[in-house]
Structures are given as C-alpha cells and as structure tokens.
XYZ file of C-alpha atoms in Angstrom:
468
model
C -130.649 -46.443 40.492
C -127.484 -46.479 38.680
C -128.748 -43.728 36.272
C -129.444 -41.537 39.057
C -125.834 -42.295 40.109
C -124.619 -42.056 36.673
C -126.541 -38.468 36.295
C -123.450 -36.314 34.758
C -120.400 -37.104 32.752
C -118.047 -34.544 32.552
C -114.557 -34.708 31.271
C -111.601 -32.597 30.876
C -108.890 -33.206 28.318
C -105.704 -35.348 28.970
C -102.388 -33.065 29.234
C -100.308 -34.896 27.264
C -96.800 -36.126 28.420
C -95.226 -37.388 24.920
C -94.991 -36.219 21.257
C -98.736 -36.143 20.644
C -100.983 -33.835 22.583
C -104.963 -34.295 22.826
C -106.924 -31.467 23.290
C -108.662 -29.606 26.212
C -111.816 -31.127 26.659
C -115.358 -30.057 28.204
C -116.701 -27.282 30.145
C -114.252 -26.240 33.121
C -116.321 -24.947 36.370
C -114.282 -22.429 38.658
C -115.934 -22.294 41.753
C -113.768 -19.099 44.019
C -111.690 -20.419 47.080
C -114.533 -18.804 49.041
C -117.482 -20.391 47.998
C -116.789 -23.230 49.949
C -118.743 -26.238 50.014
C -118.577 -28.097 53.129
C -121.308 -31.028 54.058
C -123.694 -28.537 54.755
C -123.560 -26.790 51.564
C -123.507 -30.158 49.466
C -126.244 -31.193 51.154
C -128.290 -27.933 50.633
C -127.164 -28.214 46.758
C -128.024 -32.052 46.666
C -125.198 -32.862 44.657
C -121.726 -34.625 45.491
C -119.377 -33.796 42.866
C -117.009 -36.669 42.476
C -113.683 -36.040 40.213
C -112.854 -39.315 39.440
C -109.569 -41.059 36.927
C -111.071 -41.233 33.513
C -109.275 -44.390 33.297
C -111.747 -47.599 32.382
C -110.074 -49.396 35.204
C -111.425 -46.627 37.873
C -114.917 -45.302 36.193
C -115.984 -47.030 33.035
C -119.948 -48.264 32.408
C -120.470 -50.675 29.741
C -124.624 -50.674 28.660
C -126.298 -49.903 31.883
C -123.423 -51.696 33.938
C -120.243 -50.119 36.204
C -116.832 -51.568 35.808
C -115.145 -49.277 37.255
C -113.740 -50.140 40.592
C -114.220 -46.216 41.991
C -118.191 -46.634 41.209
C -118.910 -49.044 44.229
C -116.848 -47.509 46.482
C -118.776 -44.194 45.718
C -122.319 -45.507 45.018
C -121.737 -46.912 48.661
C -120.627 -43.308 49.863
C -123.905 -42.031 48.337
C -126.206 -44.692 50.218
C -124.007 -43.706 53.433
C -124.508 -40.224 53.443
C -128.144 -40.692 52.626
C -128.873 -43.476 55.314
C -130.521 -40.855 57.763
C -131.744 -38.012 55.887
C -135.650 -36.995 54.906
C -137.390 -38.159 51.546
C -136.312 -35.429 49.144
C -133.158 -34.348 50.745
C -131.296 -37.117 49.580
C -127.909 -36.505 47.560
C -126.859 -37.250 44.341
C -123.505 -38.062 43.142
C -122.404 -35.847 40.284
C -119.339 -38.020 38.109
C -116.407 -35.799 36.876
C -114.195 -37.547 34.985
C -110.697 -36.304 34.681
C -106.920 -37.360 33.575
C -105.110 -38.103 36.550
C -102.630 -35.768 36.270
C -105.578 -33.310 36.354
C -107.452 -34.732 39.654
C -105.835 -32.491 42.122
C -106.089 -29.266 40.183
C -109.478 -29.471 39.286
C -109.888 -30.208 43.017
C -108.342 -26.964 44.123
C -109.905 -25.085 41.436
C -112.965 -25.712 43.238
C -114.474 -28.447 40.089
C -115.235 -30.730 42.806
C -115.806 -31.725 46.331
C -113.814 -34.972 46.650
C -111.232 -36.626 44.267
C -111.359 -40.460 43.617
C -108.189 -41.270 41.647
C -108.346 -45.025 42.020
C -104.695 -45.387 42.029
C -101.454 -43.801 43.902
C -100.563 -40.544 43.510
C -96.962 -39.112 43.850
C -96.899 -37.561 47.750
C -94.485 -34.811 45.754
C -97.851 -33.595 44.058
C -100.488 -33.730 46.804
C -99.909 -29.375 48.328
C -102.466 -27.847 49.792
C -105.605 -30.487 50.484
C -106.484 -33.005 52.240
C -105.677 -36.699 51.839
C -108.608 -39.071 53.346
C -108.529 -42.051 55.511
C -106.974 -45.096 53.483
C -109.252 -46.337 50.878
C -106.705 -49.274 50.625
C -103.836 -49.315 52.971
C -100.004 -50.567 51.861
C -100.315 -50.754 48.854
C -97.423 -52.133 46.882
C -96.300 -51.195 43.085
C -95.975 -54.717 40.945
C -93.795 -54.981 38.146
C -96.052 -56.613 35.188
C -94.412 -58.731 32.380
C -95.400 -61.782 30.122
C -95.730 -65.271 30.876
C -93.166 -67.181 29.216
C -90.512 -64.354 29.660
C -87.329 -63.368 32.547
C -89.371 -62.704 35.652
C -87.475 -60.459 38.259
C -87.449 -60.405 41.912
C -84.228 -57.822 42.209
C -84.810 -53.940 41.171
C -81.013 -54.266 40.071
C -81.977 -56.882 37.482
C -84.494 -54.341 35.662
C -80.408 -52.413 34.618
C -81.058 -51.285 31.482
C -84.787 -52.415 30.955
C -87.303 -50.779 29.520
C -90.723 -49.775 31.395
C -93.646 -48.331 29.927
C -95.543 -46.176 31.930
C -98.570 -43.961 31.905
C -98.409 -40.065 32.479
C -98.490 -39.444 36.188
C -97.412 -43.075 36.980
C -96.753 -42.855 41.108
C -94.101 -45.691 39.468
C -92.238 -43.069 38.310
C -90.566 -41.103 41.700
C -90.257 -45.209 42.376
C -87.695 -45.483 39.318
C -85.894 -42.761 39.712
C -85.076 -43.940 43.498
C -83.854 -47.260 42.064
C -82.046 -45.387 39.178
C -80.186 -42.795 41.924
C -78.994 -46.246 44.028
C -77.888 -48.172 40.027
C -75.606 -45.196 39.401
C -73.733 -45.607 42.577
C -73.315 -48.919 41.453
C -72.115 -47.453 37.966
C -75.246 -49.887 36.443
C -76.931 -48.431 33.347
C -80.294 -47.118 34.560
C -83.919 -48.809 34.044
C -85.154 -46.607 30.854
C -88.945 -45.209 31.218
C -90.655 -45.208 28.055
C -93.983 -42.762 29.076
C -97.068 -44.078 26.638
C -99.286 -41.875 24.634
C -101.713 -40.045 26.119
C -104.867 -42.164 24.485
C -103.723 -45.055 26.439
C -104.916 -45.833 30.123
C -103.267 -48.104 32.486
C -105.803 -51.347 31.225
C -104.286 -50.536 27.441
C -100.616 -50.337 28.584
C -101.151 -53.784 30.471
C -102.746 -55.381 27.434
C -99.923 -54.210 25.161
C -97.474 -56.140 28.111
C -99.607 -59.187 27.360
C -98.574 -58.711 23.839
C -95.435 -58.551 23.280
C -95.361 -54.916 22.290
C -94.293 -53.329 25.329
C -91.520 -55.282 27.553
C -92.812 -54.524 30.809
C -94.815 -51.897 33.094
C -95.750 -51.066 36.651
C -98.899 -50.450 37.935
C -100.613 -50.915 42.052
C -101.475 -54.497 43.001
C -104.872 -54.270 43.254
C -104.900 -52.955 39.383
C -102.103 -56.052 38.023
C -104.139 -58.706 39.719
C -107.671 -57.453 38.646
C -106.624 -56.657 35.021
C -104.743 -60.524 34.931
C -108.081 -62.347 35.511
C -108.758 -60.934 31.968
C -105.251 -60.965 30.545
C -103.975 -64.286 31.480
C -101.024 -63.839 29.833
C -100.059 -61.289 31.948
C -97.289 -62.418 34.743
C -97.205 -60.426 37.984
C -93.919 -60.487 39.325
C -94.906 -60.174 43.588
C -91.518 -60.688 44.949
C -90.004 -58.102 44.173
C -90.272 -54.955 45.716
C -89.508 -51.488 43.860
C -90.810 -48.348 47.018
C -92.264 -48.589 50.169
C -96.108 -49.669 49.770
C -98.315 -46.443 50.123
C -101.948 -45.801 51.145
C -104.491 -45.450 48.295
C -106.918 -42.306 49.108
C -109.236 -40.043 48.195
C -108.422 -36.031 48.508
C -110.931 -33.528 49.623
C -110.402 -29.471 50.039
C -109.068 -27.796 53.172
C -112.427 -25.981 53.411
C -114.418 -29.139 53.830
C -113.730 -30.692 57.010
C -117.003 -32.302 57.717
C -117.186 -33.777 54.634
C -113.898 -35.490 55.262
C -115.010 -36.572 58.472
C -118.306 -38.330 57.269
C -115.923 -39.771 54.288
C -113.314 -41.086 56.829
C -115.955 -42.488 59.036
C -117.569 -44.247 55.826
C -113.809 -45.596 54.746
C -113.716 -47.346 57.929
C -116.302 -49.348 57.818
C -116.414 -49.780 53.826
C -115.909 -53.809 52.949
C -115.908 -54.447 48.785
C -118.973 -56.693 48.043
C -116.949 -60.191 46.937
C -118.841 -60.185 43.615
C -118.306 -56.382 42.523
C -116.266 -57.788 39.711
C -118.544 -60.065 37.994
C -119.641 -58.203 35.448
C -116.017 -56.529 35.174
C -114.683 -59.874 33.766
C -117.779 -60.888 32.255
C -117.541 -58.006 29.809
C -113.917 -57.810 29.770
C -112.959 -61.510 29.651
C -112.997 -61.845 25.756
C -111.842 -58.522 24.724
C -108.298 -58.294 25.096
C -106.715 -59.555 22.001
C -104.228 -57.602 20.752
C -101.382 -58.978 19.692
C -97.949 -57.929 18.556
C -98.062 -57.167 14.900
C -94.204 -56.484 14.668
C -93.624 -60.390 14.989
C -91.252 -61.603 12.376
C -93.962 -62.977 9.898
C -96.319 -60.039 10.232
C -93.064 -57.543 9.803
C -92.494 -59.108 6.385
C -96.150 -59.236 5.141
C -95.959 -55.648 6.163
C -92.707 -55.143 4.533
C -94.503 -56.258 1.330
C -97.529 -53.951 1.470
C -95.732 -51.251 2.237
C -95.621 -49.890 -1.193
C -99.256 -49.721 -2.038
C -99.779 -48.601 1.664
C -97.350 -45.815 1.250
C -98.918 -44.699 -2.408
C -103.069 -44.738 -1.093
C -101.637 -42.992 2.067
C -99.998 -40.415 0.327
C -102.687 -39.859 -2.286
C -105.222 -39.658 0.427
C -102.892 -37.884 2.768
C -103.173 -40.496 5.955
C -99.601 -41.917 7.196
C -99.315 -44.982 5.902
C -99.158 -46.701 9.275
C -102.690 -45.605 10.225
C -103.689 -47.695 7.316
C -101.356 -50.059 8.311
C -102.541 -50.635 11.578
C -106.429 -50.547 10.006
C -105.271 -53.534 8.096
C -103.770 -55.196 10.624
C -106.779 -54.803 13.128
C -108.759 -56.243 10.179
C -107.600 -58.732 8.263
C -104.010 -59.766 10.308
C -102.239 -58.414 6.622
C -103.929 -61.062 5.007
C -105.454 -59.957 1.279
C -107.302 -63.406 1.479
C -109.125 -62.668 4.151
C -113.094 -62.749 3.802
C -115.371 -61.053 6.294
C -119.186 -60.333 7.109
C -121.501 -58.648 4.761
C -119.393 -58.821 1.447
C -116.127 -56.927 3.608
C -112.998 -58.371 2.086
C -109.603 -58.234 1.704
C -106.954 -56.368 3.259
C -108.767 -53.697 4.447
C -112.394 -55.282 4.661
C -113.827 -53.315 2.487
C -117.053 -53.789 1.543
C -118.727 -54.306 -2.660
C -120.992 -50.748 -1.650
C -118.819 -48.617 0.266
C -116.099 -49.369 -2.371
C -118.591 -47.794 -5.228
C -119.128 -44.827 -3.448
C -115.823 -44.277 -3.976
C -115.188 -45.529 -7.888
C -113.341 -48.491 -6.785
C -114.990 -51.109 -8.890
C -112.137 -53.939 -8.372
C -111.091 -54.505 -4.972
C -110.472 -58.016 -5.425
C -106.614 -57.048 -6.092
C -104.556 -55.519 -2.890
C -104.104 -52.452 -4.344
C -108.006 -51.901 -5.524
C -108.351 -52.871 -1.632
C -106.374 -50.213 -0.013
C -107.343 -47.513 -2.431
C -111.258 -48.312 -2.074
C -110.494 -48.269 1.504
C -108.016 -45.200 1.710
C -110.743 -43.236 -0.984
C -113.782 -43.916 1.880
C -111.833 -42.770 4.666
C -110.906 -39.710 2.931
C -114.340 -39.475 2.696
C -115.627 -40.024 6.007
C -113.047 -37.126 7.033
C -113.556 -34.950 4.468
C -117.638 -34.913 5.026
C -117.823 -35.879 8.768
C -114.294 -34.671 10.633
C -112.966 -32.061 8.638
C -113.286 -29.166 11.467
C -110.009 -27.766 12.680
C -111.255 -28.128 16.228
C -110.387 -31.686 15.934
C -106.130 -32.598 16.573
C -105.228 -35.451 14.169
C -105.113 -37.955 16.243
C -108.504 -37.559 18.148
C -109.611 -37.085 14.007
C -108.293 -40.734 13.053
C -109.952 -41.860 16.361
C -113.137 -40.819 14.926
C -112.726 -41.962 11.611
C -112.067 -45.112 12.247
C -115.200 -45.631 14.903
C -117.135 -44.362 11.527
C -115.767 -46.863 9.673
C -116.927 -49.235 12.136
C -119.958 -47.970 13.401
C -121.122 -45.879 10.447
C -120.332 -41.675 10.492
C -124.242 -40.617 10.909
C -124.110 -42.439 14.240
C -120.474 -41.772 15.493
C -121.788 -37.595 14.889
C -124.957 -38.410 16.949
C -122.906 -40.005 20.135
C -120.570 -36.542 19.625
C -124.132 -34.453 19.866
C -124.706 -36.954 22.996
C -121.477 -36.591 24.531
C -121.701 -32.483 24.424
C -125.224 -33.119 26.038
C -124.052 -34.673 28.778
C -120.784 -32.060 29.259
C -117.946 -34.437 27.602
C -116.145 -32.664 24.794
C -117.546 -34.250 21.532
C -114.415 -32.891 20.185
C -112.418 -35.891 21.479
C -113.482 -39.864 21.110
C -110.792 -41.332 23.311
C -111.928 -41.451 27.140
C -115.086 -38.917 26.227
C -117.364 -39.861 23.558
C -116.220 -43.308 23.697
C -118.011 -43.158 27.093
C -121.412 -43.025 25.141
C -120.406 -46.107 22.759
C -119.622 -48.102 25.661
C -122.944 -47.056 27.287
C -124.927 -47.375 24.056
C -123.322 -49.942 21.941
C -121.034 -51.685 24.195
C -117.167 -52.278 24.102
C -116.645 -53.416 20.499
C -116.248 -49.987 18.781
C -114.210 -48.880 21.634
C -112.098 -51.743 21.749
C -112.071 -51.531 17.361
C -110.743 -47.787 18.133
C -108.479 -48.733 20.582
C -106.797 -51.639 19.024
C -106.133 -49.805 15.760
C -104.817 -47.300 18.043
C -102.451 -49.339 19.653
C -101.025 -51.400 16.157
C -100.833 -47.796 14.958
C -98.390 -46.521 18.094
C -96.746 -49.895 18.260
C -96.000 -49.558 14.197
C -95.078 -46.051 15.364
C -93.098 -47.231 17.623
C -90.859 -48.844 14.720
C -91.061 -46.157 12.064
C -87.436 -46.281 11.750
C -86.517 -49.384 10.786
C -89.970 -49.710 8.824
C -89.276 -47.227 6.686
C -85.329 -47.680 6.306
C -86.649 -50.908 4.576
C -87.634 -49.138 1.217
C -84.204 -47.711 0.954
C -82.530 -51.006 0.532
C-alpha cells in the first residue's frame, strides 16, 4: 500500500546558497561508520532507509497519490527485494527527504542506506561511496527558455546571458567549462544567477515560463516532464553544454550486497508508460504564475506603492511581501471581487477586516491596512516564536491567511509527528498540505513566494521610483 510505502517523512533543512538562509530542519540520526548496515542487517531491521531530493519533481505525494518520479522507481525496489522472502519478513521503505546538496552527507553520516537524488550530481562531490548501476544512462543537460523568445543551439551564444540555477545544479561545473573556453575567446562569460533556497527545480522552470527568469538548465528527463505542464516552456535540444552523464543512486562502501541486489534490480527496471498520469493530472492546471514586473503591472505597482510602503511599515512587513500578496490576489486590481465577501486589493474579507477595526475597506488604503492589521495578527498570535527565520515566518503566514492559522498550527503538530521540522513550511510541512488538502495552499505559498523574490529581484529600481 502506498501508506505502508509512505510510512516516514523525514526532512533536513536546505543549506542555503544565496542571501537568505532557511533553517536546520528535523531530527538528524548518526548512525557510527561501524554499525554498518549491509542487506543482511536491513533486512533483520525491516526497514530500507531511502534519502531521497526533497524536490516535488523527485518525491512529492499529492492526497494519497505519488508524483514524484523517485517513488516508482523505489516502490518497485521494495516489491523486488521482497519478491522471495517469508510473510512477515518483508521490508519497508523508510522516505528521508533531504536538500540535494545534503544527499551525500547524510549518506556518509550513516542517515541512510541508499541515496535517490533524482537528478545529476557533480562527479567533483561524490568521495568516498558508491555510485550504483545507471538509473538513466547519458543523460544530457537542456537549456530551458520561453516560447516566443531567441532559442540557442551554440554555448557561445549564451555570452553574457543570464541562467538561473538551483543550489547544487550539476549545470553549474557545466558553465564554468563553457565560461573557461569564452575567456580564451575574450567573450564576456554566461552569468549564473543561483535562486533562493525555497525554490526547487519545478519553481525555477515555472518562473522560465514566465518571464521572470531568462533562462535555466536542468536534465532532460526533468525539462521534458515539467513542459507537458508548462507549455510555454521551450526546450532548446540541440545544443549541447557537457558530456551527458549517468543518473544514479549512491549507496555506502560498507554495503556491498545491497548494491548488488540494487544493481541487479536497475537492470531490469522498465518505467510503467502511465507513471505520469496523475503527475500531469494534478499538475496540469497549476502553473500560472506570471511575470508581475510587466510594464502595466510595474506602474499599477508604482501607484500603490505608497499605501503599501505606509501599512508595511506600520505593521513592520516589507512592503513587497504585501506586494506580492496583492499581486497573487487580485493582479493589483482594487476592483477586484472575490469569494465569500473577499475584496479588493488584498481580498480581504467584511469579518476578518473587523477583527482588526477596519470598518471601510472599500477604499485601497482601508484594504491594505485591514489586510496588513490581520497579518500582523496572525504573526503576532500564531508565528511569533524566534525559532522561526523570517522567511519560513511569512511562509506560514500567508498559508494562514489562506488556509486559516488553527489549521496551518495543526499540520506543524503533524509534520513534527511524522519527523519533518514544523519549524519550516517550505518542502516540510507543506508536505502535509499537499497530502491533506492538496496543492492549492502550497501552490498559494509558493506563488506569493515567487512575486515576492521576483519583486525582490527589482528592489532597486522599485524603490528609486519614490525618489523622483
């Protein structure tokens, strides 16, 4: 059963790799170099403990159902091993979500028995284990743009480009190849631009399709499975940026049977041709975000920035987290009417407004301060603990706002249940929304998240507008 599968979450904190750091998350297990655990020993303990990418793309479940590309893979491991053993002896696989950049460390540390990344990993990185049997052989790095924009099929055309890439990106050794062979050339280098930490590979690629980040390189496999969902999303196949490399899984030294039964099982292993369907079925209507730094939507925001800026700073949020709140809700448009009496810029609603002693939210700045005033609220009475880093805080805030604070702190008592740090929403407790609720609070969080780092992005030049 998929629950059985499914029987442990537990995730470690992303390291973070730009301005904003998240914090540690969840228990960490040290098990000493000696204890090894070989087949024999998993087998007595009944338990396969799989560190897989926290990344949706490689190990997300949406209500009951995997969309995550590792799960099949390693459900079908779990069947394999089991195909000739007594009733009662049977083993269970034990899910371990990590950051990437934290697979191989946990590994060695002893925090599990096999490593599942789900994408490449930089040879320079992989000392002291062992690397499995292909999972997927030759596999080449794509360069991912728009539709309607320059395609390349040259590395020397990408001179001076921009690419967005996630921390630990194998794309990275990749660029700095091409970069060593431009400056021979004496051509201006392509310019890496590595993303927050909150965002996965999935969020980078859906901030390609709109317009917020130029372009970005991810595996194959990942550009063309992501593109059925993002069909804006133009995979450019000709050209070629490194040597195509061998997707695996890693295992310790000390376990050498164990890599033999998972080599034996990777030879044989054939994807079912429907393992996707309910991968796009979920996914095929939720990526919408679009670029809200487009030329109409930068001078709406040009002329709320003065009553964003004043609730901000009364409430003490930066006014681009309530800029990107409005964005996500009403496109910056004060007209805008929503469900259940929300309205207005922010979508406030008639009753949360009074709990706040905003009785006019009619007008745009009644609107943000209502709106600014229950936030404050939510924080001050829900997220206040110092344990929290600001930006995991927002992250909760805002699935409060959506989903209602009393049952945001109950998915935070879940997630500690279940060994994910309830300290941290993005890629931890949003696992239990997405199980319980589904994707739209996750994808709520998310998008505000990403109109927030693309504003962010802009800060600048947003701001050097109130000086004219």
């Amino acid at each position: 059963m998929l629950r059985t599968f499914l029987t442990c979450l537990l995730l470690s904190g992303l390291l973070a790799a730009g301005p904003v750091a998240a914090g540690e998350a969840g228990p960490q297990q040290h098990v000493p170099a000696s204890q090894a655990r070989d087949l024999a020993q998993i087998r007595a303990s009944k338990v396969l403990r799989v560190l897989v990418n926290q990344s949706r793309n490689s190990s997300g479940e949406v209500k009951g159902e995997p969309v995550g590309i590792e799960y099949y893979r390693l459900r079908a491991l779990e069947h394999a091993l089991n195909a000739r053993v007594a009733d009662g002896q049977e083993i269970t696989l034990q899910i371990i979500p990590r950051a990437k950049e934290q697979l191989l460390a946990a590994l060695q540390r002893g925090e599990g028995d096999l490593a599942a990344p789900g994408e490449l990993l930089d040879p320079g990185v992989v000392r002291g284990i062992d690397a499995s049997a292909p999972v997927l052989d030759q596999v080449p790095l794509q360069l991912v743009g728009r539709k309607g924009e320059r395609g390349y099929n040259r590395a020397e055309q990408l001179s001076g480009r921009t690419i967005a890439l996630t921390t630990a990106s194998a794309a990275g050794p990749a660029i700095e190849a091409i970069n060593q062979q431009l400056a021979l050339r004496k051509r201006a280098p392509i310019k890496v631009e590595w993303v927050d930490p909150t965002l996965a590979v999935e969020d980078v690629l859906e901030m390609v399709q709109a317009g917020i980040y130029p372009l970005t390189v991810v595996e194959r496999p990942i550009a063309q499975r992501w593109a059925r969902v993002m069909p804006r999303l133009r995979v450019d196949s000709k050209l070629q940026l490194a040597t195509p490399q061998a997707m695996r899984w890693y295992l310790r030294k000390d376990a050498p049977m164990l890599r033999t039964a998972v080599d034996r099982f990777l030879a044989t292993y054939r994807a079912p041709d429907n393992q996707d369907a309910a991968f796009e079925r979920i996914y095929r209507r939720q990526y919408r975000v679009h670029n809200p730094l487009a030329r109409q939507d930068r001078q709406r925001l040009a002329s709320l920035r003065p009553v964003l800026q004043k609730h901000g700073s009364d409430q003490q949020f930066d006014w681009l987290n309530l800029a990107a709140l409005a964005f996500k809700e009403s496109t910056l448009d004060p007209k805008a009417r929503g469900t259940g009496g929300a309205h207005g810029l922010m979508q406030i609603t008639p009753s949360a407004a009074q709990r706040v002693g905003v009785s006019n939210t009619a007008t745009v700045d009644g609107n943000v301060q209502a709106s600014a005033r229950y936030l404050a609220l939510i924080r001050r009475k829900f997220f206040a603990s110092p344990q929290l880093n600001e930006r995991e805080r927002m992250a909760f805030i805002l699935a409060a706002y959506n989903l209602g604070p009393e049952r945001v702190q109950a998915m935070r008592a879940e997630a500690r249940r279940r060994g994910l740090n309830g300290n941290q929403w993005f890629f931890q407790t949003e696992r239990i929304a997405m199980e319980q609720v589904g994707m739209g609070p996750v994808n709520f969080v998310n998008s505000v998240n990403k109109y927030y780092l693309a504003f962010n992005r802009e800060r600048a030049s947003l701001e050097r507008v109130a000086k004219r």
